[in-house]
Amino acid sequence: MSAPCRRNTSRLIALLSGSLRPAAAERLRGHLERCPGCALAFERMQKTAALCRSIGGEPAPALSWRQIEAQVNWRLLREEEAAGAAGRGLGWRPLVAGLAAALVVGGILGLLVGRRTAPSPAPAQHPSPGRSAPRPTPGRGAGGRGDPRPGRVNVVSSKGQAQPLMFARPLLQGERVLTSAGRVALQWEDGTGVLLGQQSEAELHRLRVLDQEINLWRGRVTAAVSHRRQGQRFSIVADRVRVQVMGTFFAVELDEKHVAIQVLEGKVLVESLDARFPPLEVPSGMAVQVPDEGRTGGRRWPAPRDEPTPRCSTCWLGRASSE
Amino acid sequence: LAERVPGATGELVVLCQQGEQSAQSDFYRKYRSEVARTVHKVLGPDADLEDVVQDVFVEVFRSIDKFKGEAKITTWLYRVCVNVALQRVRRQQRRPEGHAVPEDDLPHHETPLREMERKESARIVYAILDTLPPKKRTVFILHEILGFDAKEIGKIVGANVLTVRTRLHYARKDFYAAALRTNLFAAEAKA
């Protein structure tokens, strides 16, 4: 390309933006007819300007609006809590918080089962959480009770207020979900699903983009975890044992004597938060049992393949409700 | 405020300022696309758009109390978008990777697909914009890409019209000089 005349670069820009006086513009146009360098430069400038305008006309790419909203809520809520702001209401934030707006998509059907049986469980007796955070306590909110009513799934806020869990209610970090005779499925926007078994209690300990952790206080959870991005973690902690996802589908069960982990697909890393045993990778098709006072990771044995597939939430929930 | 910003928008803003939960959710739904579009244009195709949109709305709800209705709510919103985006640009420019655009070293893929070429050209435009100082870059994008006039830009960036025009003049000069040095449209010209 032959270069434009040096003195004309600014004038060409002025001509392009229409800020050149008419007489000067006319002279410059005459020059463009005689000077290929300036003409080519001006043509490219015009195309570049047109390109800029076309960029401006494009719509923004589609985004995960709900996830962004949930993140905004969560950050504001955290800031508010950190600042100890008590005067102002939480506004819209509790409605759509949590990392990916963990949505309750099932479990209500399980209530029907619960209505037939009606044992009202005692308030949860938690194992030592192995961390400095306060232990979950039974609810004390207005009209709320910490222990779920027969067949009901309750959610207890981080402040101890209990209320029945509603279908499709978004969950917040720090909330505990308690089941009695029913079961409940929690669904994340990224496709991850967690099934909380009967007579179980789990706390959504962390719901962040890169770190999601559930504390199982009693009972059983089964998790079908969608593909994790690099650096993203999903884990379940039960009695100081952390089960960290390296695969996709696993179950953790906590009773008075042990923590049992079944891996149905992929693999998980089992580690002791109090260094009772070295980290242990449990591959697909294997199970591991960690005794309450054990100094080892326990024994491994083939896991029974009796869990419904998590690939289809309809099947999954169907199975849950039919039991 | 309700007097200065009449109608439904004014009511919505007032309710947001009062911390009304549904109003804040409505506000988000009403303006999220425009915020995303603005941020996308200011930062370019490679930006982590979701993160920045998130930052914008966090900032919006942190500071909506300060909105007194002197400007249109959209102007105020553009200002927040631009400020958040500028912070991001400054952070990126401080990083060691640098944003120099060596002559003829910009991505250039000849492809029969016009769409691909256009996207590639847009990428080059933003690579050139990355070489401009943040303030010049901002006025250039607001004017040349988003189509705001100098008066509106003045309100958005908090500068007088004369300052905006001066910045725009130098931004254009730098931008088009860099554009001519790159191979933007060079293949077309040869053809």
XYZ file of C-alpha atoms in Angstrom:
514
model
C 0.000 0.000 0.000
C 1.303 3.445 -0.833
C 1.236 5.590 2.296
C -1.063 8.576 2.633
C 0.532 11.992 2.569
C 1.746 12.632 6.103
C 0.080 16.019 6.472
C -3.263 14.616 5.427
C -3.844 11.946 8.076
C -5.559 14.339 10.497
C -7.533 15.914 7.680
C -8.743 12.530 6.492
C -10.021 11.791 9.992
C -11.718 15.172 10.084
C -13.268 14.495 6.694
C -14.460 11.130 7.917
C -16.094 12.608 11.004
C -17.585 15.491 9.019
C -15.786 18.169 10.975
C -13.867 19.656 8.074
C -15.069 22.983 6.670
C -16.843 22.602 3.312
C -14.134 24.332 1.285
C -11.367 22.300 2.909
C -13.390 19.124 2.444
C -13.796 19.912 -1.257
C -10.052 20.486 -1.681
C -9.260 17.224 0.115
C -11.714 15.266 -2.048
C -9.957 16.693 -5.107
C -6.658 15.523 -3.659
C -8.069 12.014 -3.066
C -8.789 11.699 -6.780
C -5.163 12.341 -7.592
C -3.421 10.561 -4.691
C -3.864 6.740 -4.496
C -2.174 6.543 -1.071
C -4.579 8.982 0.551
C -7.540 7.482 -1.337
C -6.763 3.982 -0.095
C -6.194 5.233 3.450
C -9.510 7.067 3.386
C -11.303 4.018 2.024
C -9.901 1.898 4.849
C -10.877 4.508 7.380
C -14.418 4.498 6.058
C -14.561 0.708 6.239
C -13.153 0.749 9.748
C -15.738 3.323 10.830
C -18.481 1.199 9.265
C -17.104 -1.836 11.065
C -17.209 0.060 14.366
C -20.838 1.004 13.757
C -21.717 -2.576 12.904
C -20.059 -3.776 16.106
C -22.269 -1.337 17.994
C -25.386 -2.742 16.392
C -24.754 -6.308 17.458
C -26.600 -7.636 20.471
C -24.617 -8.866 23.432
C -24.173 -12.614 23.625
C -26.677 -14.581 25.692
C -25.673 -14.809 29.328
C -26.714 -16.921 32.310
C -28.980 -14.246 33.667
C -30.218 -16.193 36.671
C -26.737 -17.163 37.664
C -25.544 -13.574 37.428
C -28.538 -12.444 39.486
C -27.807 -15.080 42.086
C -24.189 -14.012 42.271
C -25.126 -10.347 42.605
C -27.500 -11.237 45.412
C -24.972 -13.323 47.125
C -22.241 -10.717 47.011
C -24.552 -8.004 48.296
C -25.819 -10.254 51.041
C -22.299 -11.069 52.118
C -21.370 -7.410 52.125
C -24.446 -6.585 54.146
C -23.708 -9.312 56.647
C -20.086 -8.240 56.870
C -21.093 -4.670 57.489
C -23.570 -5.808 60.100
C -26.241 -3.736 58.464
C -29.385 -4.477 60.364
C -31.552 -1.532 59.474
C -32.178 -2.258 55.860
C -34.131 -5.219 54.617
C -32.418 -7.826 52.524
C -34.553 -6.869 49.591
C -34.669 -9.271 46.702
C -31.485 -11.057 47.666
C -32.785 -13.996 49.628
C -35.052 -14.876 46.776
C -32.348 -15.707 44.345
C -29.130 -16.340 46.129
C -26.751 -19.178 46.199
C -24.108 -19.881 43.670
C -26.160 -21.132 40.831
C -29.493 -20.566 42.439
C -29.682 -24.049 43.767
C -33.202 -24.960 42.972
C -35.336 -27.443 44.728
C -36.908 -29.428 41.966
C -38.169 -32.450 43.741
C -38.887 -34.057 47.000
C -42.304 -32.589 47.450
C -43.722 -35.810 46.093
C -41.848 -37.514 48.858
C -44.029 -35.699 51.314
C -46.914 -37.885 50.280
C -44.958 -40.844 51.516
C -44.220 -39.002 54.692
C -47.877 -38.409 55.393
C -48.461 -42.127 55.615
C -45.686 -42.660 58.085
C -45.416 -40.049 60.733
C -42.423 -40.332 62.980
C -41.404 -36.904 64.102
C -37.680 -37.037 64.461
C -35.970 -35.448 67.368
C -33.991 -32.309 66.708
C -30.761 -33.136 64.989
C -27.881 -34.270 67.123
C -24.930 -33.226 65.087
C -21.588 -34.847 65.024
C -18.701 -32.557 65.655
C -18.410 -30.427 62.557
C -14.645 -30.233 62.901
C -14.580 -26.513 62.137
C -14.995 -23.338 64.069
C -18.361 -22.392 62.668
C -21.307 -22.716 65.048
C -23.102 -26.004 64.970
C -26.504 -25.962 63.415
C -29.251 -25.550 65.939
C -32.940 -26.236 65.785
C -34.961 -23.367 64.415
C -36.464 -20.676 66.577
C -38.189 -18.475 64.026
C -41.717 -17.235 64.349
C -43.878 -20.285 64.241
C -40.954 -22.292 62.997
C -39.623 -25.446 64.507
C -36.215 -26.880 63.911
C -37.493 -30.401 63.549
C -39.474 -31.112 60.454
C -43.097 -32.035 60.845
C -44.021 -35.504 59.705
C -43.363 -35.916 56.031
C -42.281 -32.327 55.640
C -38.989 -31.063 54.295
C -37.833 -28.037 56.213
C -35.225 -25.457 55.487
C -33.484 -23.682 58.331
C -31.763 -20.377 57.665
C -28.312 -19.570 58.972
C -30.079 -17.569 61.686
C -32.027 -20.616 62.804
C -35.401 -19.773 61.308
C -37.201 -22.835 60.013
C -39.836 -23.013 57.350
C -41.255 -25.655 55.045
C -39.305 -26.006 51.854
C -41.335 -24.963 48.849
C -41.006 -26.345 45.367
C -38.499 -24.408 43.242
C -37.410 -22.273 46.169
C -33.860 -21.012 45.654
C -31.520 -21.857 48.487
C -28.968 -19.727 50.224
C -25.503 -20.495 51.407
C -25.616 -21.456 55.066
C -29.126 -22.894 54.951
C -29.847 -26.405 56.201
C -32.297 -28.759 54.626
C -33.931 -31.351 56.877
C -35.969 -34.294 55.722
C -38.067 -36.674 57.759
C -39.966 -39.381 55.911
C -39.640 -37.667 52.528
C -36.648 -37.094 50.333
C -35.676 -33.994 48.459
C -33.752 -33.347 45.278
C -31.745 -30.164 44.967
C -30.917 -29.048 41.489
C -28.181 -26.620 40.494
C -28.380 -24.577 37.332
C -25.325 -26.288 35.923
C -27.131 -29.612 36.060
C -25.645 -30.889 39.292
C -28.196 -32.728 41.368
C -28.145 -33.777 45.012
C -30.658 -36.158 46.503
C -31.056 -35.848 50.249
C -32.396 -39.080 51.717
C -34.980 -39.667 54.414
C -34.176 -38.615 57.976
C -31.280 -36.544 56.676
C -29.906 -33.128 57.292
C -27.469 -31.203 55.111
C -26.081 -27.699 55.264
C -25.233 -25.771 52.095
C -21.982 -24.735 53.605
C -20.460 -23.021 50.578
C -22.124 -22.034 47.344
C -19.548 -20.194 45.348
C -18.554 -20.321 41.740
C -15.408 -22.262 42.390
C -16.230 -23.956 45.640
C -19.427 -25.701 46.569
C -19.526 -27.712 49.750
C -22.330 -29.508 51.520
C -22.043 -30.561 55.140
C -23.962 -33.744 55.839
C -25.054 -33.764 59.456
C -26.994 -36.991 59.332
C -28.531 -39.353 56.841
C -27.566 -39.773 53.222
C -26.908 -37.659 50.148
C -26.417 -38.846 46.616
C -24.767 -36.416 44.251
C -24.661 -36.368 40.478
C -22.217 -33.635 39.682
C -22.006 -32.037 36.272
C -18.699 -31.371 34.586
C -16.464 -29.158 36.684
C -14.383 -26.385 35.231
C -10.718 -26.376 36.122
C -10.317 -25.214 39.700
C -13.982 -25.740 40.484
C -14.689 -27.941 43.485
C -17.711 -29.784 44.708
C -17.431 -31.629 47.984
C -19.448 -33.173 50.747
C -18.199 -33.185 54.312
C -19.493 -35.751 56.782
C -18.019 -36.151 60.238
C -14.720 -34.527 59.337
C -14.379 -36.590 56.202
C -14.405 -34.639 52.961
C -15.450 -36.330 49.784
C -14.346 -34.262 46.840
C -15.660 -34.809 43.386
C -13.312 -35.974 40.716
C -16.050 -37.762 38.867
C -19.748 -37.478 38.612
C -21.984 -39.707 40.701
C -21.513 -40.764 44.283
C -23.288 -41.162 47.603
C -22.285 -40.315 51.158
C -23.998 -41.788 54.170
C -23.435 -40.851 57.776
C -24.629 -42.852 60.767
C -23.465 -43.173 64.343
C -20.664 -45.564 63.523
C -19.244 -44.618 60.177
C -19.225 -42.552 57.017
C -19.830 -44.635 53.931
C -19.057 -43.472 50.423
C -20.211 -45.202 47.270
C -18.849 -44.156 43.900
C -21.066 -45.102 41.030
C -19.436 -43.125 38.235
C -16.136 -41.287 37.939
C -14.067 -41.067 41.097
C -13.877 -39.107 44.336
C -11.131 -38.065 46.678
C -11.829 -38.907 50.307
C -9.796 -36.991 52.826
C -9.836 -36.622 56.575
C -10.149 -33.073 57.837
C -8.378 -34.078 61.054
C -5.673 -36.133 59.343
C -6.970 -39.470 60.575
C -5.915 -41.100 57.328
C -4.166 -40.091 54.126
C -6.283 -38.947 51.149
C -7.841 -41.840 49.344
C -9.069 -41.938 45.759
C -12.142 -44.067 45.364
C -12.799 -45.078 41.776
C -16.027 -45.922 40.045
C -17.783 -49.015 41.282
C -16.060 -48.938 44.669
C -17.217 -47.970 48.120
C -15.334 -46.981 51.226
C -16.347 -46.984 54.849
C -14.649 -44.717 57.364
C -15.259 -45.849 60.953
C -16.058 -43.145 63.447
C -12.828 -43.594 65.363
C -10.857 -45.195 62.588
C -7.264 -44.289 61.935
C -7.411 -45.464 58.364
C -9.506 -44.757 55.356
C -11.399 -47.937 56.001
C -11.909 -50.784 53.615
C -12.973 -50.609 50.007
C -15.394 -52.964 48.377
C -17.424 -53.050 45.189
C -20.302 -50.644 45.460
C -23.759 -51.991 44.786
C -25.220 -50.504 41.627
C -28.656 -49.927 43.005
C -28.981 -46.187 42.565
C -31.292 -44.765 39.925
C -29.467 -42.978 37.181
C -29.044 -39.261 37.754
C -28.966 -38.551 34.045
C -32.696 -38.168 33.882
C -34.160 -36.143 36.670
C -37.649 -37.415 35.933
C -36.613 -41.006 36.519
C -34.691 -39.965 39.536
C -37.531 -38.115 41.138
C -39.959 -40.803 40.103
C -37.973 -43.361 41.944
C -37.669 -41.109 44.934
C -41.366 -40.529 45.170
C -42.361 -44.121 44.673
C -40.467 -45.362 47.674
C -36.803 11.771 42.853
C -40.288 10.656 41.790
C -40.861 14.227 40.494
C -37.589 14.331 38.590
C -38.009 10.893 37.102
C -41.687 10.614 36.394
C -43.540 7.497 35.429
C -42.887 3.853 36.026
C -39.102 4.202 35.881
C -39.109 6.758 38.674
C -41.292 4.537 40.830
C -39.075 1.563 40.129
C -35.954 3.457 41.150
C -37.576 4.776 44.319
C -38.645 1.260 45.280
C -35.130 -0.005 44.578
C -33.750 2.692 46.831
C -36.119 1.505 49.534
C -34.780 -2.004 49.119
C -38.001 -3.384 47.705
C -37.167 -6.910 46.675
C -39.346 -7.282 43.628
C -38.410 -3.823 42.350
C -34.716 -4.658 42.400
C -35.408 -7.866 40.569
C -37.508 -5.952 38.010
C -34.769 -3.392 37.626
C -32.268 -6.148 36.914
C -34.543 -7.730 34.327
C -35.323 -4.413 32.688
C -31.759 -3.237 32.252
C -29.618 -6.379 32.163
C -29.522 -6.626 28.362
C -28.562 -2.997 27.918
C -25.884 -3.319 30.590
C -24.506 -6.449 28.943
C -24.532 -4.810 25.525
C -22.728 -1.704 26.783
C -20.112 -3.665 28.688
C -19.625 -5.968 25.732
C -18.997 -3.031 23.412
C -16.679 -1.262 25.818
C -14.571 -4.313 26.627
C -14.737 -6.279 23.414
C -15.384 -9.887 22.560
C -12.770 -11.450 24.801
C -13.987 -9.959 28.066
C -15.380 -12.113 30.819
C -18.748 -10.536 30.280
C -20.691 -12.346 32.995
C -18.231 -11.263 35.662
C -18.326 -7.648 34.566
C -22.124 -7.543 34.314
C -22.206 -8.960 37.811
C -19.809 -6.228 39.001
C -21.982 -3.570 37.360
C -25.161 -4.679 39.127
C -23.414 -5.046 42.464
C -22.234 -1.458 42.011
C -25.678 -0.339 40.847
C -27.441 -1.680 43.933
C -24.687 -0.457 46.218
C -25.023 3.072 44.940
C -28.572 3.464 43.692
C -29.254 5.528 46.812
C -26.989 8.177 45.316
C -29.068 8.518 42.170
C -30.909 11.824 42.533
C -32.508 12.032 39.135
C -30.287 14.759 37.675
C -29.650 12.570 34.657
C -31.686 9.867 33.008
C -31.459 6.524 34.766
C -29.939 5.017 31.617
C -27.231 7.684 31.553
C -26.435 6.909 35.183
C -26.398 3.216 34.346
C -24.054 3.779 31.388
C -21.790 5.696 33.738
C -21.639 2.752 36.123
C -20.984 0.389 33.195
C -18.200 2.580 31.872
C -16.589 3.014 35.282
C -16.638 -0.709 36.025
C -15.352 -1.491 32.540
C -12.620 1.141 32.854
C -11.446 -0.422 36.103
C -11.241 -3.727 34.277
C -9.319 -2.159 31.357
C -6.871 -0.495 33.723
C -6.307 -3.747 35.582
C -5.674 -5.551 32.317
C -3.318 -2.887 31.071
C -1.286 -3.166 34.265
C -0.738 -6.838 33.609
C 2.579 -7.835 32.077
C 1.068 -9.517 29.004
C 0.785 -6.064 27.466
C -1.418 -5.010 24.670
C 0.990 -3.758 22.063
C -0.216 -4.404 18.582
C 2.850 -5.058 16.475
C 2.345 -4.206 12.857
C 1.101 -7.148 10.852
C 1.131 -9.293 13.930
C -2.578 -9.209 14.532
C -4.661 -12.288 14.001
C -5.643 -12.607 10.408
C -7.471 -15.568 9.035
C -8.629 -15.653 5.493
C -11.837 -17.541 5.430
C -14.648 -17.805 2.956
C -17.075 -17.168 5.754
C -17.786 -13.503 5.908
C -19.028 -13.780 9.430
C -15.705 -15.160 10.544
C -13.879 -12.338 8.799
C -16.097 -9.765 10.379
C -15.543 -11.245 13.826
C -11.853 -11.305 13.200
C -11.942 -7.674 12.106
C -13.870 -6.789 15.253
C -11.199 -8.530 17.263
C -8.548 -6.435 15.542
C -10.528 -3.284 16.270
C -10.494 -4.145 19.974
C -6.827 -5.069 19.843
C -6.152 -1.563 18.525
C -8.448 -0.055 21.136
C -6.473 -1.871 23.803
C -3.464 0.255 22.839
C -5.318 3.492 23.602
C -5.307 5.044 27.063
C -8.541 4.165 28.906
C -10.132 7.628 28.674
C -9.538 7.955 24.954
C -10.691 4.416 24.418
C -13.899 5.084 26.307
C -14.935 8.177 24.373
C -14.014 6.502 21.107
C -16.183 3.466 21.858
C -19.067 5.535 23.170
C -19.034 7.676 20.040
C -17.868 5.471 17.189
C -19.282 2.150 18.318
C -22.224 2.957 20.560
C -23.205 6.115 18.707
C -23.506 8.588 21.594
C -22.966 12.268 20.837
C -20.426 14.389 22.692
C -23.017 15.871 25.037
C -24.269 12.455 26.124
C -20.719 11.191 26.482
C -19.961 14.173 28.686
C -22.762 13.159 31.032
C -21.680 9.540 31.073
C -17.997 10.128 31.721
C -18.503 13.231 33.845
C -16.577 15.633 31.612
C -17.531 18.759 29.692
C -18.286 18.609 26.002
C -15.068 20.362 25.009
C -12.982 17.825 26.896
C -14.921 15.004 25.268
C -14.355 16.473 21.794
C -10.655 16.888 22.449
C -10.329 13.329 23.722
C -12.315 12.065 20.785
C -10.101 13.913 18.316
C -6.926 12.383 19.703
C -8.535 8.985 20.125
C -9.587 8.965 16.470
C -6.150 10.072 15.366
C -4.441 7.299 17.328
C -7.012 4.696 16.398
C -7.042 5.300 12.647
C -3.278 5.635 12.518
C -3.014 2.213 14.179
C -5.760 0.813 11.962
C -3.872 1.869 8.850
C -0.719 0.211 10.149
C -2.479 -3.106 10.696
C -3.754 -5.412 8.026
C -7.378 -4.551 8.749
C -9.090 -4.722 5.343
C -5.708 -5.233 3.679
C -6.816 -8.490 2.048
C -9.928 -6.821 0.676
C -7.923 -3.940 -0.660
C -5.526 -6.303 -2.444
C -8.423 -8.199 -3.937
